[in-house]
Short mmCIF file of C-alpha atoms in Angstrom, two decimals:
data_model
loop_
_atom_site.label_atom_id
_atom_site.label_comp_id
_atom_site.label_asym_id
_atom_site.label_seq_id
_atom_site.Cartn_x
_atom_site.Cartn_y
_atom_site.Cartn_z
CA UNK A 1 -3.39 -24.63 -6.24
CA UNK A 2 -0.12 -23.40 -8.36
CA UNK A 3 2.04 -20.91 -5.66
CA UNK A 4 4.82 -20.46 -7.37
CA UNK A 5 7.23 -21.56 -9.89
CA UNK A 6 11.36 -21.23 -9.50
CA UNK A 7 13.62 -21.69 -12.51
CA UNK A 8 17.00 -22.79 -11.68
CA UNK A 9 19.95 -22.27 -13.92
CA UNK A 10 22.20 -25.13 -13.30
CA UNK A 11 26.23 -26.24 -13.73
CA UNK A 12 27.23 -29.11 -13.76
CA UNK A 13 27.43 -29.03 -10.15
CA UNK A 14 23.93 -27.38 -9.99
CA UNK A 15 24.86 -24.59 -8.50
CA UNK A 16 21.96 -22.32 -8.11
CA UNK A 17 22.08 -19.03 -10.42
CA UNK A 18 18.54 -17.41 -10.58
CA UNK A 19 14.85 -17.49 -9.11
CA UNK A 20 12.25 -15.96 -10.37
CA UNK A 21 9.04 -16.39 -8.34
CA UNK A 22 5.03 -15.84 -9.49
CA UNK A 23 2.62 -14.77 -6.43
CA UNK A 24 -0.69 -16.43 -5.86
CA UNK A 25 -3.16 -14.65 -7.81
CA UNK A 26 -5.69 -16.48 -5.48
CA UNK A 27 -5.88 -17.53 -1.82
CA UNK A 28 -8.80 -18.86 0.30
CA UNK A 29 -7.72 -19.78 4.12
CA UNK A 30 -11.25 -21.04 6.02
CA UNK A 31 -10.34 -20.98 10.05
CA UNK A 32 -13.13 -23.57 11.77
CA UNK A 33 -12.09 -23.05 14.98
CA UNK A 34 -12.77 -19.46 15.66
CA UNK A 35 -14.74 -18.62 12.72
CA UNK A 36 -12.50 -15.70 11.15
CA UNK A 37 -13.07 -14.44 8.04
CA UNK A 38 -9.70 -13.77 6.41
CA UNK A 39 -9.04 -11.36 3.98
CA UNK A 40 -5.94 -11.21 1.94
CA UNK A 41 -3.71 -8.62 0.74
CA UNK A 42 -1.42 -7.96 -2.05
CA UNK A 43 1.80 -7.84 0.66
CA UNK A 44 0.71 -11.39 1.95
CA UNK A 45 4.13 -12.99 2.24
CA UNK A 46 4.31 -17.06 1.83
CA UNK A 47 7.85 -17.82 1.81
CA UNK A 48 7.69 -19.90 4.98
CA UNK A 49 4.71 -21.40 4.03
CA UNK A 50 5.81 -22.95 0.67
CA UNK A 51 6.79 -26.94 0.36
CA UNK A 52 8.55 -28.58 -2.37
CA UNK A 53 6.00 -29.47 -5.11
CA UNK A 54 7.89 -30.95 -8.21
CA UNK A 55 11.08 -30.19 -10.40
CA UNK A 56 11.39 -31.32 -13.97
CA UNK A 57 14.94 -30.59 -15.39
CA UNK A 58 15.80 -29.64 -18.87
CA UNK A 59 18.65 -30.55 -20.29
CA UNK A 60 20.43 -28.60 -22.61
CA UNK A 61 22.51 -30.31 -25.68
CA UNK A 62 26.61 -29.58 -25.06
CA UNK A 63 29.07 -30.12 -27.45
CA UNK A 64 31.75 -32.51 -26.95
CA UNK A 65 34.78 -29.48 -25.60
CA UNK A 66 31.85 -28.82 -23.19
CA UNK A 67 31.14 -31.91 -21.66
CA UNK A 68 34.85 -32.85 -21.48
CA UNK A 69 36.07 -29.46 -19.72
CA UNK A 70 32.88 -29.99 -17.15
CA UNK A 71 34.34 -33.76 -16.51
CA UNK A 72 37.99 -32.09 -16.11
CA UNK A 73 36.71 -29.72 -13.78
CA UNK A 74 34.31 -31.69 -11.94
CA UNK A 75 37.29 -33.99 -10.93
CA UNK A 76 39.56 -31.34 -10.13
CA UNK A 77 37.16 -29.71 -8.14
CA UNK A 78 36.71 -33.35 -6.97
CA UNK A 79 40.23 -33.70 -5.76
CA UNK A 80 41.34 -30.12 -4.26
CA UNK A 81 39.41 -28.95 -1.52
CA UNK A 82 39.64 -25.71 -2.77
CA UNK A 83 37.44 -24.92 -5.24
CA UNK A 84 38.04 -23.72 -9.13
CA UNK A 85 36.72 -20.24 -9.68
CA UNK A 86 35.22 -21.56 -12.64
CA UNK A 87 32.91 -24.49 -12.38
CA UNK A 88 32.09 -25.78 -15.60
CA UNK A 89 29.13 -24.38 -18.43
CA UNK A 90 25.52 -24.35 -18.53
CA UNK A 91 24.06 -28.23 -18.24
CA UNK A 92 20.71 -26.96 -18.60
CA UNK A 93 17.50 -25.38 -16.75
CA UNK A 94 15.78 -26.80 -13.56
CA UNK A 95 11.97 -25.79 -13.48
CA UNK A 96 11.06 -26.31 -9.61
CA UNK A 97 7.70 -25.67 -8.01
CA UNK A 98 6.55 -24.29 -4.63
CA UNK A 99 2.85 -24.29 -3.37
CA UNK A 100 1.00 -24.16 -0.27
CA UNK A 101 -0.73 -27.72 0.70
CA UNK A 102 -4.16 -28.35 0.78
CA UNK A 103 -5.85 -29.75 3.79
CA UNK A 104 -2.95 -28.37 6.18
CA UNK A 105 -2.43 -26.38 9.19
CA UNK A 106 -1.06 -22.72 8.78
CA UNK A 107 -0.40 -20.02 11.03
CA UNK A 108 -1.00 -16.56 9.74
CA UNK A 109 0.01 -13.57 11.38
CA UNK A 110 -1.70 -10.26 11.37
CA UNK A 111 -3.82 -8.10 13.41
CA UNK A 112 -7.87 -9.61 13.88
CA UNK A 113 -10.40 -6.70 14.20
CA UNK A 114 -14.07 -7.49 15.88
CA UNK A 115 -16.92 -5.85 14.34
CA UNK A 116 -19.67 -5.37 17.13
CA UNK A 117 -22.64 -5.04 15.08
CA UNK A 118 -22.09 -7.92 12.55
CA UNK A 119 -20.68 -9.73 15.55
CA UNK A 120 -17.71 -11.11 13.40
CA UNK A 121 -14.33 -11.24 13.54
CA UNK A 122 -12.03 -10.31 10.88
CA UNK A 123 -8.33 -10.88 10.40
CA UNK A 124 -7.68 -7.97 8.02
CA UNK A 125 -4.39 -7.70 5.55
CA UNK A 126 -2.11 -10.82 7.38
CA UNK A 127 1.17 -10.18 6.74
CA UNK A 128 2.49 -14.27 6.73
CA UNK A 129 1.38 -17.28 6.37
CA UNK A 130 3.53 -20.02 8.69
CA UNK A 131 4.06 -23.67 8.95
CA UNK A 132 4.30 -23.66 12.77
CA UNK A 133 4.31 -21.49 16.10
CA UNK A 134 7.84 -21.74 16.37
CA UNK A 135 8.31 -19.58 12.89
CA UNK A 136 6.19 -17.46 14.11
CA UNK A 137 8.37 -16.52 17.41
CA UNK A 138 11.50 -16.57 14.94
CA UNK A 139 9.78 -13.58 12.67
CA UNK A 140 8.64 -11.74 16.24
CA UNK A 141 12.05 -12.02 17.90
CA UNK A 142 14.22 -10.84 14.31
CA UNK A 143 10.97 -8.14 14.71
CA UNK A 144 12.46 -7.33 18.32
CA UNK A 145 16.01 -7.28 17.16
CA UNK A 146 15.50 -4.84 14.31
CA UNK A 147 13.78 -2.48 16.65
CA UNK A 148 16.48 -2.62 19.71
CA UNK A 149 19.09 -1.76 16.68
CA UNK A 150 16.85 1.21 15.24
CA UNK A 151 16.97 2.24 18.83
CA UNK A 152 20.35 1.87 19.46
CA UNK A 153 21.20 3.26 16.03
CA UNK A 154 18.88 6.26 16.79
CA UNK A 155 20.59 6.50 20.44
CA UNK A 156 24.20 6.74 18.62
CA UNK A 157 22.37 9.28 16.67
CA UNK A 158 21.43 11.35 19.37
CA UNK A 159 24.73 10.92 21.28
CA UNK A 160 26.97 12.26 18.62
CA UNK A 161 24.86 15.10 17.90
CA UNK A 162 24.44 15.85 21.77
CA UNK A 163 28.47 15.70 21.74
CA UNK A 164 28.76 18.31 18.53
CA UNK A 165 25.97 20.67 20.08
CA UNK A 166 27.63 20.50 23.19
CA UNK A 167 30.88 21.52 21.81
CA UNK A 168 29.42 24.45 19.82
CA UNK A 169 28.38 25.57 22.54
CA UNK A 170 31.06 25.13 24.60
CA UNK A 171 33.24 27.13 22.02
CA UNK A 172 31.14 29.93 21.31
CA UNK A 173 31.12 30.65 25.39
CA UNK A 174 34.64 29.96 25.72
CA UNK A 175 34.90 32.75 22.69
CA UNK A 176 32.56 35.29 24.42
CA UNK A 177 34.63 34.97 27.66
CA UNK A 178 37.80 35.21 25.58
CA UNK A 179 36.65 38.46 23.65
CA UNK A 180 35.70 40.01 27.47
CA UNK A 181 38.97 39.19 28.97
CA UNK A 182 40.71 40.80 26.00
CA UNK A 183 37.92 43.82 26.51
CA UNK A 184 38.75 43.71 30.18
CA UNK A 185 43.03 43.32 30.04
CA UNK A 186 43.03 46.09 26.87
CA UNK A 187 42.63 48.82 29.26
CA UNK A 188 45.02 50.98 26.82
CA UNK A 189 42.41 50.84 24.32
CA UNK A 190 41.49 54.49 22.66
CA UNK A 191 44.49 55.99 24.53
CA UNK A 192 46.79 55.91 21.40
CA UNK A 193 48.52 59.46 22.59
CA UNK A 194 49.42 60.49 26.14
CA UNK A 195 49.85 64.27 26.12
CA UNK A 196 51.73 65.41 29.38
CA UNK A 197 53.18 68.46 30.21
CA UNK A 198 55.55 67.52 32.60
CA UNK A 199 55.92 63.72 34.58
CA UNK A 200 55.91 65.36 38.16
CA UNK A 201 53.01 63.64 40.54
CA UNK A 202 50.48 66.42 41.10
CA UNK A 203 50.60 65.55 44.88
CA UNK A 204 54.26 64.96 46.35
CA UNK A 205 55.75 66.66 42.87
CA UNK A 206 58.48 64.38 43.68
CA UNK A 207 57.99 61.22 41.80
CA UNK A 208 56.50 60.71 38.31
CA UNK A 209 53.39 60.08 37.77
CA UNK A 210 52.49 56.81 35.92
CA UNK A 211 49.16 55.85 37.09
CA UNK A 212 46.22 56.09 34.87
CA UNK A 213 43.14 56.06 36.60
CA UNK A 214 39.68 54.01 35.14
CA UNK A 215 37.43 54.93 34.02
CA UNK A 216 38.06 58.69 33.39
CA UNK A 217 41.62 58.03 32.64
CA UNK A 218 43.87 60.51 33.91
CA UNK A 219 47.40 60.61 34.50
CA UNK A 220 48.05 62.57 37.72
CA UNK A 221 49.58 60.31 40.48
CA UNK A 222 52.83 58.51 41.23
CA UNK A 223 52.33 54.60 42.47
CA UNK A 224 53.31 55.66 45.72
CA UNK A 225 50.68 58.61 46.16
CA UNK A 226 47.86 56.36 45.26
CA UNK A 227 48.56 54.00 47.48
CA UNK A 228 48.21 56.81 50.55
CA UNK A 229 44.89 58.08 48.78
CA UNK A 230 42.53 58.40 51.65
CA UNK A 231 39.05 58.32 49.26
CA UNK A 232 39.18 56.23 46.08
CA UNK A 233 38.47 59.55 44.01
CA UNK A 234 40.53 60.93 41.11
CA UNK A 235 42.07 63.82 41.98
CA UNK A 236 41.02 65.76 39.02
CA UNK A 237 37.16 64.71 38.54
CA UNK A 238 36.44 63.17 41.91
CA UNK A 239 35.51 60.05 39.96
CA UNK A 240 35.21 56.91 41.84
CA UNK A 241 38.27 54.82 41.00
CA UNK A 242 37.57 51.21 39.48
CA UNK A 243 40.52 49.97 38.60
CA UNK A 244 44.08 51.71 37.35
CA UNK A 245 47.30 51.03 35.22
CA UNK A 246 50.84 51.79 35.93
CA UNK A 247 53.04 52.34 33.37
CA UNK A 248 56.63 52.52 33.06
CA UNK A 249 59.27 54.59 31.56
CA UNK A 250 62.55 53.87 30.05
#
């Protein structure tokens, strides 16, 4: 049964250049042991399944310049252990085929599916077809290792985003308590004129007055005069003092 055919474009070294690969356009796998029917999908991969069938090589007619600049190179390339970047021109084309074995023990991996009423079991769509058990474990633990770094890639993720939200936030509460301590220390604000008749205190007459009182904002007492005030209360509008401002004249 043909599996698959590689072409090889060689040097004269044989240095590999291009594969192209044909699929199986048919594939029968009988399991006597556990009596499985198999069926086969198009995404079936065989690449560790495949032996070494044949090659036949083609050669390809050079002329004379050719095949004496691929013996210069070849022993230069022979004598440096560093190699030329240009190896030599096209010897000819290497036709080399793969195929699964007959008679021969595979693994195939996929998920089996037991149907109750026709009391069969069915390994549906397998996605490879091994050599051995211990390919098997190799495609399960690089399975493993792709999904811890999708995790940890997706936990990176999350961490740097956390880190931005959290800073966005931080900043726009940091602004709102910025704006509200400017509110709070602008206590000038919508007094832009101060109209006073005269600066006496309008209890000891003695002393200036420059003490605004908040919230109704009158200028009546000195610093000292408030300080004596018996009841928090404006003087003017018996308004409960919250907070006041002394200001200062030169």
């Amino acid at each position: 049964m043909k599996m698959a055919c590689i072409f090889l474009t060689l040097f004269h070294r044989k240095k590999l250049i291009k594969i192209i690969q044909h699929g199986a356009s048919q594939l029968s796998v009988a399991d006597y042991y556990n009596r499985i029917e198999i069926w086969k999908n198009s995404t079936l991969n065989y690449q560790f399944s495949m032996s070494h069938i044949w090659d036949r090589f083609l050669p390809k007619q050079l002329s004379f310049f050719q095949r004496f600049a691929n013996f210069i190179l070849k022993t230069l390339n022979q004598i440096k252990t560093r190699r030329l970047f240009l190896k030599g021109f096209y010897t000819g084309q290497l036709e080399r085929e793969y195929g699964i074995i007959a008679r021969e023990f595979y693994v195939l991996y996929g998920e089996v599916i037991l149907d109750k009423k026709l009391n069969k079991m069915f390994l549906q769509n397998p996605k490879f077809i091994l050599k051995s058990k211990k390919q098997l474990l190799q495609i399960i633990q690089q399975q493993i290792k792709y999904k811890r770094l999708t995790i940890a890639i997706l936990v990176v993720i999350f961490t740097i985003w956390t880190y931005i939200f959290g800073c966005n936030v931080k900043n726009l509460i940091f602004k709102i308590l910025k704006e509200r301590e400017k509110a709070r220390l602008d206590k000038l604000r919508g007094q832009k004129y101060l109209e006073i008749d005269n600066y006496e205190c309008q209890i000891c007459y003695e002393r200036p007055r420059n003490i605004i009182i908040k919230p109704c904002k009158h200028l009546t007492l000195c610093h000292e005069c408030i300080q004596r005030l018996k009841q928090q209360k404006c003087p003017i509008c018996k308004q409960q003092i919250e907070d006041q401002i002394e200001i200062f004249f030169t």
